[in-house]
mmCIF file of C-alpha atoms in Angstrom:
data_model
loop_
_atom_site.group_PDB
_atom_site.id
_atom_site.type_symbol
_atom_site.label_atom_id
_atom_site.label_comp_id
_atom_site.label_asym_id
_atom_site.label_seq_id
_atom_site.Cartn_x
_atom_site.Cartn_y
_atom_site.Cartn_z
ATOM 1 C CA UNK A 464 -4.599 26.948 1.586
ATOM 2 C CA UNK A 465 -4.264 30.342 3.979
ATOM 3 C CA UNK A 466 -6.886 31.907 1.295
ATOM 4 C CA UNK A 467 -9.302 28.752 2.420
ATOM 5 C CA UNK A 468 -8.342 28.900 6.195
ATOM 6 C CA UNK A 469 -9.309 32.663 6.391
ATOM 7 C CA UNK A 470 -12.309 32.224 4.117
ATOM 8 C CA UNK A 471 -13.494 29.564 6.558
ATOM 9 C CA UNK A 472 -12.634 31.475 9.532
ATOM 10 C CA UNK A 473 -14.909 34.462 8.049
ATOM 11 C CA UNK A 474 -17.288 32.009 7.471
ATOM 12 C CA UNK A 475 -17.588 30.467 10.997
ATOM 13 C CA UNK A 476 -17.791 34.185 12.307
ATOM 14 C CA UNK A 477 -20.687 34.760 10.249
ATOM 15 C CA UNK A 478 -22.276 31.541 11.204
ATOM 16 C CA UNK A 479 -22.248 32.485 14.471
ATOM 17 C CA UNK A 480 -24.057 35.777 13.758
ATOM 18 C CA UNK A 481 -26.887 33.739 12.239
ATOM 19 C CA UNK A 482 -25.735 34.257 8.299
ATOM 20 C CA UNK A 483 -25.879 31.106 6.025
ATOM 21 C CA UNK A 484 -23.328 29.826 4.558
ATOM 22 C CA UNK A 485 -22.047 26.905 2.500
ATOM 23 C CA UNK A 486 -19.245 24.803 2.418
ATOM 24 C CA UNK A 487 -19.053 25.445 -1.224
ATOM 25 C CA UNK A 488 -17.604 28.431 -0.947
ATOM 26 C CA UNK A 489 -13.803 26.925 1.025
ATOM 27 C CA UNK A 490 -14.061 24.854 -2.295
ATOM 28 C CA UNK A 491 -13.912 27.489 -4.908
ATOM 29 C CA UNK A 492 -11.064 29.228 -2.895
ATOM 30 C CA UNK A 493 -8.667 26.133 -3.038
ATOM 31 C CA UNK A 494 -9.043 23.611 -5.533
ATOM 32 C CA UNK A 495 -7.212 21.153 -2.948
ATOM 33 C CA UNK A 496 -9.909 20.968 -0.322
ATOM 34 C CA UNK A 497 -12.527 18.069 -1.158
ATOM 35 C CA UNK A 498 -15.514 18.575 1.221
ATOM 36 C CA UNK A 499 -16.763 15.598 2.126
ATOM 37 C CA UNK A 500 -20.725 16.810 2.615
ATOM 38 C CA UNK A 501 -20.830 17.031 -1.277
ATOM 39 C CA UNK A 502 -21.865 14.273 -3.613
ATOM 40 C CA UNK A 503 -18.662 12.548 -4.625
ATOM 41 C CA UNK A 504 -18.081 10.899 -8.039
ATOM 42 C CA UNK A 505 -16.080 7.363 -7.081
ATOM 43 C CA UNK A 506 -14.933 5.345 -9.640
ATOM 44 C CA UNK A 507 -14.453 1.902 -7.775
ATOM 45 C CA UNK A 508 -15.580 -1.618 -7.966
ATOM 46 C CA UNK A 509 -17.537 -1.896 -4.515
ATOM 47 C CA UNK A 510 -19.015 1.374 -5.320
ATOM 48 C CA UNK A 511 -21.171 0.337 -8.426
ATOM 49 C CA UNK A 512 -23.317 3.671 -8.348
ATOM 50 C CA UNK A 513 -21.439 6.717 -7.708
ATOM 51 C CA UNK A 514 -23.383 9.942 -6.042
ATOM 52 C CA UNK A 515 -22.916 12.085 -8.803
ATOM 53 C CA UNK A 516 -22.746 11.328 -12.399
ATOM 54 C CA UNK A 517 -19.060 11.355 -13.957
ATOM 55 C CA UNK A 518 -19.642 14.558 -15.910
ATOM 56 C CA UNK A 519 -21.640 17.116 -13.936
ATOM 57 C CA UNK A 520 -20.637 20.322 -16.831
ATOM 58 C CA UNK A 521 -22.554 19.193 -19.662
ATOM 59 C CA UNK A 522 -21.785 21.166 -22.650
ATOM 60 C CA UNK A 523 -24.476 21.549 -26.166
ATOM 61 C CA UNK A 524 -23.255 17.896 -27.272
ATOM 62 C CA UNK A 525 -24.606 16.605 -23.764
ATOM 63 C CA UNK A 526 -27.568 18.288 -23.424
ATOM 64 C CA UNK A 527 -28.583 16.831 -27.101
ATOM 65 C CA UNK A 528 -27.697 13.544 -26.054
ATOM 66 C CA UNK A 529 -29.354 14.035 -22.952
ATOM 67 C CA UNK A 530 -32.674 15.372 -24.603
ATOM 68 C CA UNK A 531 -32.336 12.562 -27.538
ATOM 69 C CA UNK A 532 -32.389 10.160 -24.045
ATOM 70 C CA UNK A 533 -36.072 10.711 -23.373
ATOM 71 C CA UNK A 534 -37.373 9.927 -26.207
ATOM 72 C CA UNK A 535 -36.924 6.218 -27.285
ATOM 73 C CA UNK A 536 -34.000 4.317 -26.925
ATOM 74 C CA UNK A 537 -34.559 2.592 -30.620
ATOM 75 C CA UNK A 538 -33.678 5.867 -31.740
ATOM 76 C CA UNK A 539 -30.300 6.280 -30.265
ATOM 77 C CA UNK A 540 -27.355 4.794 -31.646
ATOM 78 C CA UNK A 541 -24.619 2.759 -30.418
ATOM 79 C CA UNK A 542 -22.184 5.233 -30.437
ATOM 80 C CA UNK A 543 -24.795 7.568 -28.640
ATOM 81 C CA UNK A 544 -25.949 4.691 -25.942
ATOM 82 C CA UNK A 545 -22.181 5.138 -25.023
ATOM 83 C CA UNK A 546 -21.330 8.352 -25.596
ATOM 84 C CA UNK A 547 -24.271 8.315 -22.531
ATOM 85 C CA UNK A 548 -22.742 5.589 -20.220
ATOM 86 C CA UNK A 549 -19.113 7.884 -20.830
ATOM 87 C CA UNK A 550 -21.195 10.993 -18.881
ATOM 88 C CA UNK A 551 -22.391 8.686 -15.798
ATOM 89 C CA UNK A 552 -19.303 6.709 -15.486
ATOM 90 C CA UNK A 553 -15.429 7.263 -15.958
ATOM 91 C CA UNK A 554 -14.968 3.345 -16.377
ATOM 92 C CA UNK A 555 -16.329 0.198 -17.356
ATOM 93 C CA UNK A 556 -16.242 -2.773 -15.257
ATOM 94 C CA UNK A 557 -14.067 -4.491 -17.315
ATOM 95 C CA UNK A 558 -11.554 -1.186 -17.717
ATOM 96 C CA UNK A 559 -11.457 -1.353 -13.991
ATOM 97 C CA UNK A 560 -11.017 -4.834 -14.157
ATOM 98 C CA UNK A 561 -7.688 -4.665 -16.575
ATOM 99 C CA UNK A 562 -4.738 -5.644 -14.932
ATOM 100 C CA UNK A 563 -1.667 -3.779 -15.453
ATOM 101 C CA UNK A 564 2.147 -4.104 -15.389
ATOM 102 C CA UNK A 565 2.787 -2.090 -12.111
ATOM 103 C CA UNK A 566 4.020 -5.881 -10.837
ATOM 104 C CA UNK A 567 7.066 -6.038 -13.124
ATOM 105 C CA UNK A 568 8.397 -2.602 -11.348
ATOM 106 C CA UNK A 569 7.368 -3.752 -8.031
ATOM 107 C CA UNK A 570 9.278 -7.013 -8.678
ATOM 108 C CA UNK A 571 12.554 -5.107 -10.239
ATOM 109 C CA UNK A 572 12.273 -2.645 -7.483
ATOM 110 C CA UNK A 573 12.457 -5.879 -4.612
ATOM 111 C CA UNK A 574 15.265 -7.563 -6.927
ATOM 112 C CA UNK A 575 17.081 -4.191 -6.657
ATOM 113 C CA UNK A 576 16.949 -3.596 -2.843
ATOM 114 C CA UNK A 577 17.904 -7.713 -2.849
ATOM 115 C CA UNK A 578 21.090 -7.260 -4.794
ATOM 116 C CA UNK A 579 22.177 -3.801 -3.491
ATOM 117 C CA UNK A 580 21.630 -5.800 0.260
ATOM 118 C CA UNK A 581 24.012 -8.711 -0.881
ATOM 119 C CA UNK A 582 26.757 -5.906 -1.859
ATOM 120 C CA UNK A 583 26.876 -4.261 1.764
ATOM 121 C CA UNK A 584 26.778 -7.683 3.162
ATOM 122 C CA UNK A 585 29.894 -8.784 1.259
ATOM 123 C CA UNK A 586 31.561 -5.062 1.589
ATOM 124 C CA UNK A 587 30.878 -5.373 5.119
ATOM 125 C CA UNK A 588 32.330 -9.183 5.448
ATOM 126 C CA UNK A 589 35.484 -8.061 3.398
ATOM 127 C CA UNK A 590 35.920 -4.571 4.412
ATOM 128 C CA UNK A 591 34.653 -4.113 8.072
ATOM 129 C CA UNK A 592 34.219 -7.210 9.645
ATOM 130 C CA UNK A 593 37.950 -9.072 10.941
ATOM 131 C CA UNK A 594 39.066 -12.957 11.233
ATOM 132 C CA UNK A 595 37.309 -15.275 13.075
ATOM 133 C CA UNK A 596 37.868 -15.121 16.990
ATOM 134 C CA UNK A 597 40.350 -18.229 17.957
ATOM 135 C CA UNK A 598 37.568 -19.327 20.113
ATOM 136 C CA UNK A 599 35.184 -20.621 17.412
ATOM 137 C CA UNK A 600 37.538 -23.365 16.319
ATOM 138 C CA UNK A 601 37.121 -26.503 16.730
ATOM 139 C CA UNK A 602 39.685 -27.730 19.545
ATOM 140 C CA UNK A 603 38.462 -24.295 21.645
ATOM 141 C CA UNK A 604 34.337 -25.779 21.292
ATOM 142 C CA UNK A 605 35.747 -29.076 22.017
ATOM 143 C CA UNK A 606 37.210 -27.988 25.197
ATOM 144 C CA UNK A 607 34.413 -25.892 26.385
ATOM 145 C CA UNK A 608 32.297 -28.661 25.689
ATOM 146 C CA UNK A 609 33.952 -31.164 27.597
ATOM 147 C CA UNK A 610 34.601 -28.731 30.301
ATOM 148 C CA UNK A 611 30.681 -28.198 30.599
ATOM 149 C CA UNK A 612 30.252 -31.645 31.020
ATOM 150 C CA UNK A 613 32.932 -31.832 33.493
ATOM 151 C CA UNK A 614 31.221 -29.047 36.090
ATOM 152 C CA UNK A 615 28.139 -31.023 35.341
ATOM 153 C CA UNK A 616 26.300 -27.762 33.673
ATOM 154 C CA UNK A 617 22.481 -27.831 33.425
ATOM 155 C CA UNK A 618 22.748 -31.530 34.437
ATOM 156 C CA UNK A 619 18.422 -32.031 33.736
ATOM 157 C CA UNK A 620 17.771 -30.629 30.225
ATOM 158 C CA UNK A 621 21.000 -29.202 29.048
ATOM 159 C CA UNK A 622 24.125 -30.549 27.755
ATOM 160 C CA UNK A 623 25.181 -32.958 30.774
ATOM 161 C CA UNK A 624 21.575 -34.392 30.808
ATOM 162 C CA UNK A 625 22.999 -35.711 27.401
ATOM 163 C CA UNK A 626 26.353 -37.103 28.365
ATOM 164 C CA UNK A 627 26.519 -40.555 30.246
ATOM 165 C CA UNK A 628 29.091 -40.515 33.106
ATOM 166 C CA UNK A 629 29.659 -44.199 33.353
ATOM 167 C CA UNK A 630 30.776 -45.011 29.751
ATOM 168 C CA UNK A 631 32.366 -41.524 29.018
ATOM 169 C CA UNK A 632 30.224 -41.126 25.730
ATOM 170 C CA UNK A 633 26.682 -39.040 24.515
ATOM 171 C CA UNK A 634 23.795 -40.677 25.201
#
């Protein structure tokens, strides 16, 4: 990556001295970089005609094939007529198409996290967290109830709007 940086900084200087250059040349000094003002081969559904053909090195085989291509095509063979489509594309629709069992490891994976979860939930309820407080039982809710009602608390919407005064009872 420095090897591209300073290659690219050499090149900018010499652009700026009126010298050509080409971005092809940040490519061959780090196979990492993709340069995006290329022709890109893209093997995707919504893409049904890449820029570039899937094989752009065509060895002695190829350029047969490729020769044997302009002639007529009652010559060629199945095999060949393939052999063909293999050099433009990577994939067939339906190869692209094929589902695969990445779903049963995404679904073992969320039943993992799910279980491992439950166990720090009940470490945590055994281990860390302590009794109940005394003032979630019943008799202590019953009294703060009745003591809200009492003071008359939130007497339009709340709980006294619910309690009737007159016959001591919920509405």
């Amino acid at each position: 990556m420095l090897a591209c940086r300073s290659l690219a900084w050499g090149l900018q200087r010499a652009a700026w001295r009126g010298v050509s250059t080409t971005s092809r040349a940040c490519t061959a000094a780090s196979k990492d970089v993709i340069d995006s003002s290329l022709p890109q081969y893209t093997n995707r559904m919504d893409v049904p005609l890449p820029d570039r053909p899937f094989i752009m090195e065509l060895n002695s085989e190829h350029r047969k094939l490729k020769e044997k291509e302009k002639g007529p095509w009652t010559n060629i063979t199945k095999e060949e007529k393939i052999a063909l489509y293999r050099m433009a594309y990577e994939l067939t629709y339906a190869e692209m198409n094929k589902r695969t069992d990445e779903w049963k490891s995404v679904v073992g994976g969320v039943f993992f996290f799910l279980g491992l979860t439950g166990l720090v939930i009940w470490w945590q309820r055994v281990y860390v967290f302590g009794d109940v407080p005394h003032t979630l039982s019943a008799e202590w809710v019953e009294q703060g109830t009745q003591r809200a009602i009492d003071m008359r608390m939130n007497p339009v919407e709340g709980l006294a709007s619910n309690w009737d005064y007159e016959k001591k009872q919920w509405k």
